[in-house]
Amino acid sequence: MSYEFILVNPQVAPFVGLIQLNRPKELNALNLQLMGEIKEALLQLDEDENIRAIIITGNDRAFAAGADIKQMAGRNAIDMLKIDQFSTWDSIRKTKKPIIAAVSGFALGGGCELCMLCDMIVASETAQFGQPEINIGVMPGAGGTQRLTRAVGKARAMEMVLTGNFITAEEAREAGLINKVVPVQLYLDEAIKMASKIAEKSPIAVQMAKESVLKAFDTGLQEGLFFERKNFYMLFATEDQKEGMNAFIEKRKPEFKNK
Ligand code: DAK
């Protein structure tokens, strides 16, 4: 499938797929078509047996500077309701395979929210994260008040959302929003390294583990523990569990088959 605003490399490394946002002049502003293309590409990569981890990236200057303000400016509430962008965002959130955001430059508004939909974030030293919607008379609408608050705590989230101030990559790492900060030449390599490491594991175990961690956002502790337990038991129905444990005992590297 060919896309206008993204580039897809289905094997940037063995078992690792890459989606690159590609509207560089507009700092990868997320118009509806671009979001739809990300959704389509993720659906394809999620179904592809040869993919075990996915990376979403932009370019050195911008991951994404937010939703496309020029496209949104003239809309009214009913237009926004009818467009129902949330189904696209929800579909991205439902991706079963792990997604790593490789971020450099601006990750603002919807760009920051897109990163937070991913499972991990690797950033370059030049990355800046922010929810500046308040500067244009609105507020975050795709998780910015919720996921950010859970990640960095009330004080910092409130400051970012109410002042529109950006935080640096290092501040984001200290606050627990992102996983790693590396020099700008290395952020994509680092994300590939992380994705490749995950791709060596049992894909079924990875999927169940991802699902279980995400459950922690949606439920109380008891329900979450119950969910975790079920997934844990379920993995004992896989060949990968036997292979993983036997390989340990036999002092060899496991060969996981996704079965
Ligand atoms: N939308 C459209 N165009 C953008 C853009 C954006 N968000 N950000 C940058 N651009 C365009 C600029 O207009 C400029 O285009 P030309 O003038 O060259 O045609 C080009 O990209 C380069 O930008 P600048 O010339 O401004 O570059 P600077 O380095 O001077 O400044 C900047 C970079 C990132 C600080 C600045 O561009 C900026 O403040 N951008 C806007 C950041 C922002 O406010 N982002 C939040 C947007 S609101 C939803 C889901 C998500 C959302 C809403 C609903 N649903 C599911 C319902 C999200 C909302 C948002 O993200």
mmCIF file of C-alpha atoms and ligand atoms in Angstrom:
data_model
loop_
_atom_site.group_PDB
_atom_site.id
_atom_site.type_symbol
_atom_site.label_atom_id
_atom_site.label_comp_id
_atom_site.label_asym_id
_atom_site.label_seq_id
_atom_site.Cartn_x
_atom_site.Cartn_y
_atom_site.Cartn_z
ATOM 1 C CA MET A 1 0.000 0.000 0.000
ATOM 2 C CA SER A 2 1.338 3.470 -0.775
ATOM 3 C CA TYR A 3 0.875 6.436 1.498
ATOM 4 C CA GLU A 4 1.213 10.179 1.019
ATOM 5 C CA PHE A 5 2.296 11.321 4.473
ATOM 6 C CA ILE A 6 4.120 8.355 5.956
ATOM 7 C CA LEU A 7 6.901 6.008 4.885
ATOM 8 C CA VAL A 8 6.726 2.396 5.950
ATOM 9 C CA ASN A 9 9.665 0.024 6.166
ATOM 10 C CA PRO A 10 8.313 -3.403 7.092
ATOM 11 C CA GLN A 11 11.771 -4.769 7.979
ATOM 12 C CA VAL A 12 14.001 -1.980 9.282
ATOM 13 C CA ALA A 13 15.624 -4.836 11.225
ATOM 14 C CA PRO A 14 14.607 -8.499 11.483
ATOM 15 C CA PHE A 15 11.013 -8.625 12.784
ATOM 16 C CA VAL A 16 10.915 -4.832 13.305
ATOM 17 C CA GLY A 17 8.648 -2.526 11.286
ATOM 18 C CA LEU A 18 9.077 1.237 11.004
ATOM 19 C CA ILE A 19 6.540 3.974 10.333
ATOM 20 C CA GLN A 20 8.023 7.395 9.604
ATOM 21 C CA LEU A 21 5.821 10.481 9.626
ATOM 22 C CA ASN A 22 6.655 12.373 6.484
ATOM 23 C CA ARG A 23 5.229 15.897 6.319
ATOM 24 C CA PRO A 24 8.507 17.614 7.141
ATOM 25 C CA LYS A 25 7.616 21.150 5.977
ATOM 26 C CA GLU A 26 4.638 21.204 8.358
ATOM 27 C CA LEU A 27 6.673 19.655 11.186
ATOM 28 C CA ASN A 28 4.632 16.471 10.722
ATOM 29 C CA ALA A 29 1.425 18.214 11.788
ATOM 30 C CA LEU A 30 -1.130 15.446 12.163
ATOM 31 C CA ASN A 31 -3.865 16.033 9.614
ATOM 32 C CA LEU A 32 -6.711 13.538 9.318
ATOM 33 C CA GLN A 33 -5.184 11.739 6.358
ATOM 34 C CA LEU A 34 -1.858 11.290 8.131
ATOM 35 C CA MET A 35 -3.599 9.850 11.200
ATOM 36 C CA GLY A 36 -5.632 7.532 8.966
ATOM 37 C CA GLU A 37 -2.435 6.364 7.269
ATOM 38 C CA ILE A 38 -0.784 5.620 10.623
ATOM 39 C CA LYS A 39 -3.856 3.616 11.605
ATOM 40 C CA GLU A 40 -3.810 1.614 8.344
ATOM 41 C CA ALA A 41 -0.080 0.938 8.508
ATOM 42 C CA LEU A 42 -0.318 -0.189 12.123
ATOM 43 C CA LEU A 43 -3.173 -2.542 11.303
ATOM 44 C CA GLN A 44 -1.072 -4.099 8.545
ATOM 45 C CA LEU A 45 2.068 -4.414 10.657
ATOM 46 C CA ASP A 46 0.037 -5.807 13.549
ATOM 47 C CA GLU A 47 -1.269 -8.590 11.302
ATOM 48 C CA ASP A 48 2.090 -9.362 9.715
ATOM 49 C CA GLU A 49 3.615 -12.572 11.137
ATOM 50 C CA ASN A 50 7.080 -11.246 10.316
ATOM 51 C CA ILE A 51 6.743 -8.228 12.577
ATOM 52 C CA ARG A 52 7.204 -8.457 16.317
ATOM 53 C CA ALA A 53 7.786 -4.819 17.278
ATOM 54 C CA ILE A 54 6.974 -1.486 15.642
ATOM 55 C CA ILE A 55 8.704 1.891 15.714
ATOM 56 C CA ILE A 56 7.037 5.221 14.954
ATOM 57 C CA THR A 57 9.340 8.117 14.233
ATOM 58 C CA GLY A 58 9.451 11.544 12.610
ATOM 59 C CA ASN A 59 12.602 13.388 11.639
ATOM 60 C CA ASP A 60 15.366 15.129 13.574
ATOM 61 C CA ARG A 61 13.437 18.441 13.750
ATOM 62 C CA ALA A 62 10.018 17.129 14.638
ATOM 63 C CA PHE A 63 8.293 13.979 15.726
ATOM 64 C CA ALA A 64 5.017 15.909 15.307
ATOM 65 C CA ALA A 65 4.111 19.480 16.238
ATOM 66 C CA GLY A 66 0.531 18.535 16.980
ATOM 67 C CA ALA A 67 -2.743 18.169 15.168
ATOM 68 C CA ASP A 68 -2.957 20.268 12.014
ATOM 69 C CA ILE A 69 -4.163 23.629 13.324
ATOM 70 C CA LYS A 70 -4.879 24.906 9.812
ATOM 71 C CA GLN A 71 -7.197 21.947 9.204
ATOM 72 C CA MET A 72 -8.942 22.324 12.574
ATOM 73 C CA ALA A 73 -9.251 26.119 12.771
ATOM 74 C CA GLY A 74 -12.580 26.520 10.952
ATOM 75 C CA ARG A 75 -14.352 23.544 12.496
ATOM 76 C CA ASN A 76 -17.204 23.715 14.967
ATOM 77 C CA ALA A 77 -18.113 21.243 17.709
ATOM 78 C CA ILE A 78 -20.498 19.280 15.497
ATOM 79 C CA ASP A 79 -17.874 18.969 12.738
ATOM 80 C CA MET A 80 -15.430 17.601 15.314
ATOM 81 C CA LEU A 81 -18.029 15.181 16.653
ATOM 82 C CA LYS A 82 -18.937 13.926 13.176
ATOM 83 C CA ILE A 83 -15.338 13.449 12.105
ATOM 84 C CA ASP A 84 -14.886 11.229 15.164
ATOM 85 C CA GLN A 85 -11.115 11.179 15.169
ATOM 86 C CA PHE A 86 -11.237 9.153 18.340
ATOM 87 C CA SER A 87 -11.963 5.945 16.462
ATOM 88 C CA THR A 88 -8.591 6.372 14.712
ATOM 89 C CA TRP A 89 -6.772 7.085 17.974
ATOM 90 C CA ASP A 90 -8.545 4.174 19.690
ATOM 91 C CA SER A 91 -7.546 1.854 16.879
ATOM 92 C CA ILE A 92 -3.889 2.872 17.289
ATOM 93 C CA ARG A 93 -4.191 2.222 21.007
ATOM 94 C CA LYS A 94 -5.465 -1.306 20.282
ATOM 95 C CA THR A 95 -2.310 -2.382 18.426
ATOM 96 C CA LYS A 96 -1.315 -5.708 19.948
ATOM 97 C CA LYS A 97 2.389 -5.521 19.185
ATOM 98 C CA PRO A 98 4.668 -3.214 21.149
ATOM 99 C CA ILE A 99 5.230 0.232 19.678
ATOM 100 C CA ILE A 100 8.282 2.370 20.395
ATOM 101 C CA ALA A 101 8.225 6.084 19.607
ATOM 102 C CA ALA A 102 11.617 7.345 18.425
ATOM 103 C CA VAL A 103 11.374 11.070 19.040
ATOM 104 C CA SER A 104 13.541 14.003 18.052
ATOM 105 C CA GLY A 105 12.623 17.680 18.047
ATOM 106 C CA PHE A 106 9.044 18.723 18.702
ATOM 107 C CA ALA A 107 6.523 16.303 20.215
ATOM 108 C CA LEU A 108 3.702 18.722 20.915
ATOM 109 C CA GLY A 109 -0.034 18.507 21.466
ATOM 110 C CA GLY A 110 -1.294 15.546 19.458
ATOM 111 C CA GLY A 111 2.371 14.690 18.787
ATOM 112 C CA CYS A 112 3.013 14.253 22.495
ATOM 113 C CA GLU A 113 -0.261 12.350 22.803
ATOM 114 C CA LEU A 114 0.745 10.054 19.952
ATOM 115 C CA CYS A 115 4.036 9.284 21.754
ATOM 116 C CA MET A 116 2.097 8.510 24.888
ATOM 117 C CA LEU A 117 -0.091 6.039 22.974
ATOM 118 C CA CYS A 118 3.117 4.166 22.206
ATOM 119 C CA ASP A 119 4.496 1.717 24.750
ATOM 120 C CA MET A 120 7.955 3.214 25.114
ATOM 121 C CA ILE A 121 9.662 6.409 24.073
ATOM 122 C CA VAL A 122 13.293 6.845 23.055
ATOM 123 C CA ALA A 123 14.271 10.466 22.503
ATOM 124 C CA SER A 124 17.139 12.492 21.164
ATOM 125 C CA GLU A 125 18.721 15.160 23.356
ATOM 126 C CA THR A 126 16.941 17.785 21.257
ATOM 127 C CA ALA A 127 13.450 16.429 21.834
ATOM 128 C CA GLN A 128 10.873 18.717 23.449
ATOM 129 C CA PHE A 129 7.565 17.533 24.833
ATOM 130 C CA GLY A 130 4.588 19.769 25.426
ATOM 131 C CA GLN A 131 0.833 20.200 25.453
ATOM 132 C CA PRO A 132 0.554 23.778 24.158
ATOM 133 C CA GLU A 133 -3.135 23.580 23.143
ATOM 134 C CA ILE A 134 -3.886 26.204 25.816
ATOM 135 C CA ASN A 135 -2.019 28.763 23.654
ATOM 136 C CA ILE A 136 -4.583 28.333 20.869
ATOM 137 C CA GLY A 137 -7.658 28.497 23.062
ATOM 138 C CA VAL A 138 -8.311 24.811 23.599
ATOM 139 C CA MET A 139 -6.951 21.945 25.699
ATOM 140 C CA PRO A 140 -5.561 18.476 25.048
ATOM 141 C CA GLY A 141 -8.178 16.173 23.558
ATOM 142 C CA ALA A 142 -6.455 12.859 22.906
ATOM 143 C CA GLY A 143 -5.205 11.814 26.317
ATOM 144 C CA GLY A 144 -2.934 14.738 27.196
ATOM 145 C CA THR A 145 -4.600 15.497 30.503
ATOM 146 C CA GLN A 146 -4.874 11.829 31.479
ATOM 147 C CA ARG A 147 -1.855 9.906 30.196
ATOM 148 C CA LEU A 148 0.519 12.790 30.893
ATOM 149 C CA THR A 149 -0.747 13.157 34.460
ATOM 150 C CA ARG A 150 -0.332 9.446 35.103
ATOM 151 C CA ALA A 151 3.184 9.562 33.646
ATOM 152 C CA VAL A 152 4.625 12.729 35.219
ATOM 153 C CA GLY A 153 2.283 13.458 38.131
ATOM 154 C CA LYS A 154 -0.178 16.253 38.789
ATOM 155 C CA ALA A 155 2.221 19.149 39.399
ATOM 156 C CA ARG A 156 4.176 18.814 36.199
ATOM 157 C CA ALA A 157 1.170 17.880 34.040
ATOM 158 C CA MET A 158 -0.804 20.829 35.358
ATOM 159 C CA GLU A 159 2.083 23.184 34.567
ATOM 160 C CA MET A 160 2.515 21.834 31.056
ATOM 161 C CA VAL A 161 -1.209 21.847 30.266
ATOM 162 C CA LEU A 162 -1.984 25.255 31.792
ATOM 163 C CA THR A 163 1.113 27.212 30.736
ATOM 164 C CA GLY A 164 1.882 25.414 27.491
ATOM 165 C CA ASN A 165 5.538 25.163 28.582
ATOM 166 C CA PHE A 166 7.621 22.481 26.900
ATOM 167 C CA ILE A 167 9.922 20.123 28.782
ATOM 168 C CA THR A 168 13.265 18.871 27.517
ATOM 169 C CA ALA A 169 14.083 15.239 26.817
ATOM 170 C CA GLU A 170 16.142 15.043 29.999
ATOM 171 C CA GLU A 171 13.301 16.509 32.080
ATOM 172 C CA ALA A 172 10.887 14.069 30.431
ATOM 173 C CA ARG A 173 13.183 11.167 31.321
ATOM 174 C CA GLU A 174 13.564 12.292 34.927
ATOM 175 C CA ALA A 175 9.788 12.673 35.197
ATOM 176 C CA GLY A 176 9.200 9.128 33.891
ATOM 177 C CA LEU A 177 7.531 10.134 30.629
ATOM 178 C CA ILE A 178 10.184 8.574 28.409
ATOM 179 C CA ASN A 179 12.644 5.700 28.588
ATOM 180 C CA LYS A 180 15.929 6.948 27.186
ATOM 181 C CA VAL A 181 17.718 10.045 25.958
ATOM 182 C CA VAL A 182 20.557 9.663 23.476
ATOM 183 C CA PRO A 183 22.462 11.951 21.094
ATOM 184 C CA VAL A 184 20.471 12.951 18.037
ATOM 185 C CA GLN A 185 22.435 10.673 15.682
ATOM 186 C CA LEU A 186 21.463 7.660 17.769
ATOM 187 C CA TYR A 187 17.793 7.895 18.711
ATOM 188 C CA LEU A 188 16.515 5.761 15.843
ATOM 189 C CA ASP A 189 19.305 3.185 16.260
ATOM 190 C CA GLU A 190 18.545 3.012 19.950
ATOM 191 C CA ALA A 191 14.844 2.443 19.251
ATOM 192 C CA ILE A 192 15.734 -0.270 16.726
ATOM 193 C CA LYS A 193 18.011 -1.887 19.300
ATOM 194 C CA MET A 194 15.214 -1.909 21.867
ATOM 195 C CA ALA A 195 12.662 -3.227 19.344
ATOM 196 C CA SER A 196 15.087 -5.952 18.200
ATOM 197 C CA LYS A 197 15.586 -7.091 21.766
ATOM 198 C CA ILE A 198 11.819 -7.390 22.230
ATOM 199 C CA ALA A 199 11.569 -9.191 18.871
ATOM 200 C CA GLU A 200 13.788 -11.988 20.257
ATOM 201 C CA LYS A 201 11.190 -12.862 22.899
ATOM 202 C CA SER A 202 8.072 -14.972 22.529
ATOM 203 C CA PRO A 203 5.604 -12.753 20.654
ATOM 204 C CA ILE A 204 2.663 -14.241 22.528
ATOM 205 C CA ALA A 205 4.303 -13.537 25.876
ATOM 206 C CA VAL A 206 5.127 -9.993 24.722
ATOM 207 C CA GLN A 207 1.536 -9.403 23.669
ATOM 208 C CA MET A 208 0.107 -10.713 26.943
ATOM 209 C CA ALA A 209 2.625 -8.707 28.950
ATOM 210 C CA LYS A 210 1.863 -5.491 27.048
ATOM 211 C CA GLU A 211 -1.849 -6.036 27.537
ATOM 212 C CA SER A 212 -1.335 -6.624 31.249
ATOM 213 C CA VAL A 213 0.765 -3.500 31.812
ATOM 214 C CA LEU A 214 -1.808 -1.397 29.950
ATOM 215 C CA LYS A 215 -4.533 -2.886 32.112
ATOM 216 C CA ALA A 216 -2.942 -1.096 35.069
ATOM 217 C CA PHE A 217 -4.191 2.178 33.557
ATOM 218 C CA ASP A 218 -7.778 1.019 33.271
ATOM 219 C CA THR A 219 -8.523 -0.837 36.486
ATOM 220 C CA GLY A 220 -7.993 -1.028 40.203
ATOM 221 C CA LEU A 221 -5.235 -3.233 41.644
ATOM 222 C CA GLN A 222 -7.325 -6.324 42.404
ATOM 223 C CA GLU A 223 -8.891 -6.493 38.965
ATOM 224 C CA GLY A 224 -5.500 -5.826 37.380
ATOM 225 C CA LEU A 225 -3.868 -8.626 39.361
ATOM 226 C CA PHE A 226 -6.648 -10.993 38.337
ATOM 227 C CA PHE A 227 -6.138 -10.060 34.677
ATOM 228 C CA GLU A 228 -2.375 -10.547 35.005
ATOM 229 C CA ARG A 229 -2.866 -13.974 36.577
ATOM 230 C CA LYS A 230 -5.112 -15.148 33.720
ATOM 231 C CA ASN A 231 -2.577 -14.042 31.130
ATOM 232 C CA PHE A 232 0.207 -15.695 33.107
ATOM 233 C CA TYR A 233 -1.659 -19.032 33.221
ATOM 234 C CA MET A 234 -2.520 -18.741 29.537
ATOM 235 C CA LEU A 235 1.166 -18.594 28.595
ATOM 236 C CA PHE A 236 1.576 -22.107 29.990
ATOM 237 C CA ALA A 237 -0.573 -23.237 27.050
ATOM 238 C CA THR A 238 2.106 -22.096 24.588
ATOM 239 C CA GLU A 239 4.969 -23.998 23.011
ATOM 240 C CA ASP A 240 7.069 -20.892 23.601
ATOM 241 C CA GLN A 241 6.779 -21.373 27.370
ATOM 242 C CA LYS A 242 8.143 -24.933 27.067
ATOM 243 C CA GLU A 243 10.869 -23.766 24.692
ATOM 244 C CA GLY A 244 11.869 -20.838 26.917
ATOM 245 C CA MET A 245 12.104 -22.872 30.087
ATOM 246 C CA ASN A 246 13.764 -25.894 28.447
ATOM 247 C CA ALA A 247 16.309 -23.628 26.768
ATOM 248 C CA PHE A 248 17.185 -22.163 30.161
ATOM 249 C CA ILE A 249 17.656 -25.626 31.671
ATOM 250 C CA GLU A 250 19.661 -26.844 28.656
ATOM 251 C CA LYS A 251 21.784 -23.652 28.725
ATOM 252 C CA ARG A 252 20.977 -22.625 25.159
ATOM 253 C CA LYS A 253 19.263 -19.701 23.452
ATOM 254 C CA PRO A 254 15.506 -20.189 23.047
ATOM 255 C CA GLU A 255 13.936 -20.251 19.615
ATOM 256 C CA PHE A 256 10.483 -18.821 19.989
ATOM 257 C CA LYS A 257 7.914 -19.773 17.352
ATOM 258 C CA ASN A 258 4.953 -17.615 18.338
ATOM 259 C CA LYS A 259 2.986 -20.777 19.090
HETATM 260 N N1 DAK B 1 -0.456 22.579 12.588
HETATM 261 C C1 DAK B 1 -0.296 23.082 11.334
HETATM 262 N N2 DAK B 1 0.861 23.583 10.903
HETATM 263 C C2 DAK B 1 1.909 23.600 11.759
HETATM 264 C C3 DAK B 1 1.801 23.106 13.066
HETATM 265 C C4 DAK B 1 0.534 22.560 13.476
HETATM 266 N N3 DAK B 1 0.343 22.017 14.672
HETATM 267 N N4 DAK B 1 2.997 23.270 13.674
HETATM 268 C C5 DAK B 1 3.807 23.825 12.788
HETATM 269 N N5 DAK B 1 3.158 24.041 11.612
HETATM 270 C C6 DAK B 1 3.691 24.629 10.375
HETATM 271 C C7 DAK B 1 3.848 26.117 10.536
HETATM 272 O O1 DAK B 1 2.618 26.774 10.306
HETATM 273 C C8 DAK B 1 4.875 26.422 9.456
HETATM 274 O O2 DAK B 1 4.221 26.405 8.224
HETATM 275 P P1 DAK B 1 4.493 27.593 7.132
HETATM 276 O O3 DAK B 1 4.228 28.854 7.838
HETATM 277 O O4 DAK B 1 5.961 27.398 6.798
HETATM 278 O O5 DAK B 1 3.573 27.269 6.002
HETATM 279 C C9 DAK B 1 5.783 25.189 9.518
HETATM 280 O O6 DAK B 1 5.011 24.161 10.150
HETATM 281 C C10 DAK B 1 7.032 25.418 10.332
HETATM 282 O O7 DAK B 1 6.657 25.924 11.593
HETATM 283 P P2 DAK B 1 7.250 27.270 12.230
HETATM 284 O O8 DAK B 1 7.688 28.208 11.166
HETATM 285 O O9 DAK B 1 6.270 27.763 13.226
HETATM 286 O O10 DAK B 1 8.563 26.697 12.955
HETATM 287 P P3 DAK B 1 9.273 27.253 14.291
HETATM 288 O O11 DAK B 1 10.516 26.457 14.419
HETATM 289 O O12 DAK B 1 9.352 28.743 14.268
HETATM 290 O O13 DAK B 1 8.265 26.863 15.495
HETATM 291 C C11 DAK B 1 6.854 25.347 16.732
HETATM 292 C C12 DAK B 1 8.040 25.517 15.764
HETATM 293 C C13 DAK B 1 6.569 23.860 16.859
HETATM 294 C C14 DAK B 1 7.205 25.921 18.112
HETATM 295 C C15 DAK B 1 5.626 26.120 16.153
HETATM 296 O O14 DAK B 1 5.430 25.694 14.818
HETATM 297 C C16 DAK B 1 4.358 25.830 16.904
HETATM 298 O O15 DAK B 1 4.080 26.404 17.956
HETATM 299 N N6 DAK B 1 3.505 24.960 16.341
HETATM 300 C C17 DAK B 1 2.189 24.664 16.904
HETATM 301 C C18 DAK B 1 2.323 23.770 18.113
HETATM 302 C C19 DAK B 1 0.969 23.503 18.730
HETATM 303 O O16 DAK B 1 0.258 24.402 19.158
HETATM 304 N N7 DAK B 1 0.604 22.225 18.766
HETATM 305 C C20 DAK B 1 -0.701 21.797 19.326
HETATM 306 C C21 DAK B 1 -1.741 21.809 18.231
HETATM 307 S S1 DAK B 1 -3.346 21.346 18.813
HETATM 308 C C22 DAK B 1 -7.873 15.096 18.823
HETATM 309 C C23 DAK B 1 -6.619 14.590 18.795
HETATM 310 C C24 DAK B 1 -5.536 15.453 18.900
HETATM 311 C C25 DAK B 1 -5.707 16.799 19.008
HETATM 312 C C26 DAK B 1 -6.977 17.310 19.024
HETATM 313 C C27 DAK B 1 -8.072 16.453 18.942
HETATM 314 N N8 DAK B 1 -9.019 14.231 18.747
HETATM 315 C C28 DAK B 1 -8.826 12.786 18.738
HETATM 316 C C29 DAK B 1 -10.330 14.744 18.683
HETATM 317 C C30 DAK B 1 -4.540 17.641 19.099
HETATM 318 C C31 DAK B 1 -4.539 18.963 19.082
HETATM 319 C C32 DAK B 1 -3.273 19.674 18.893
HETATM 320 O O17 DAK B 1 -2.225 19.086 18.779
#
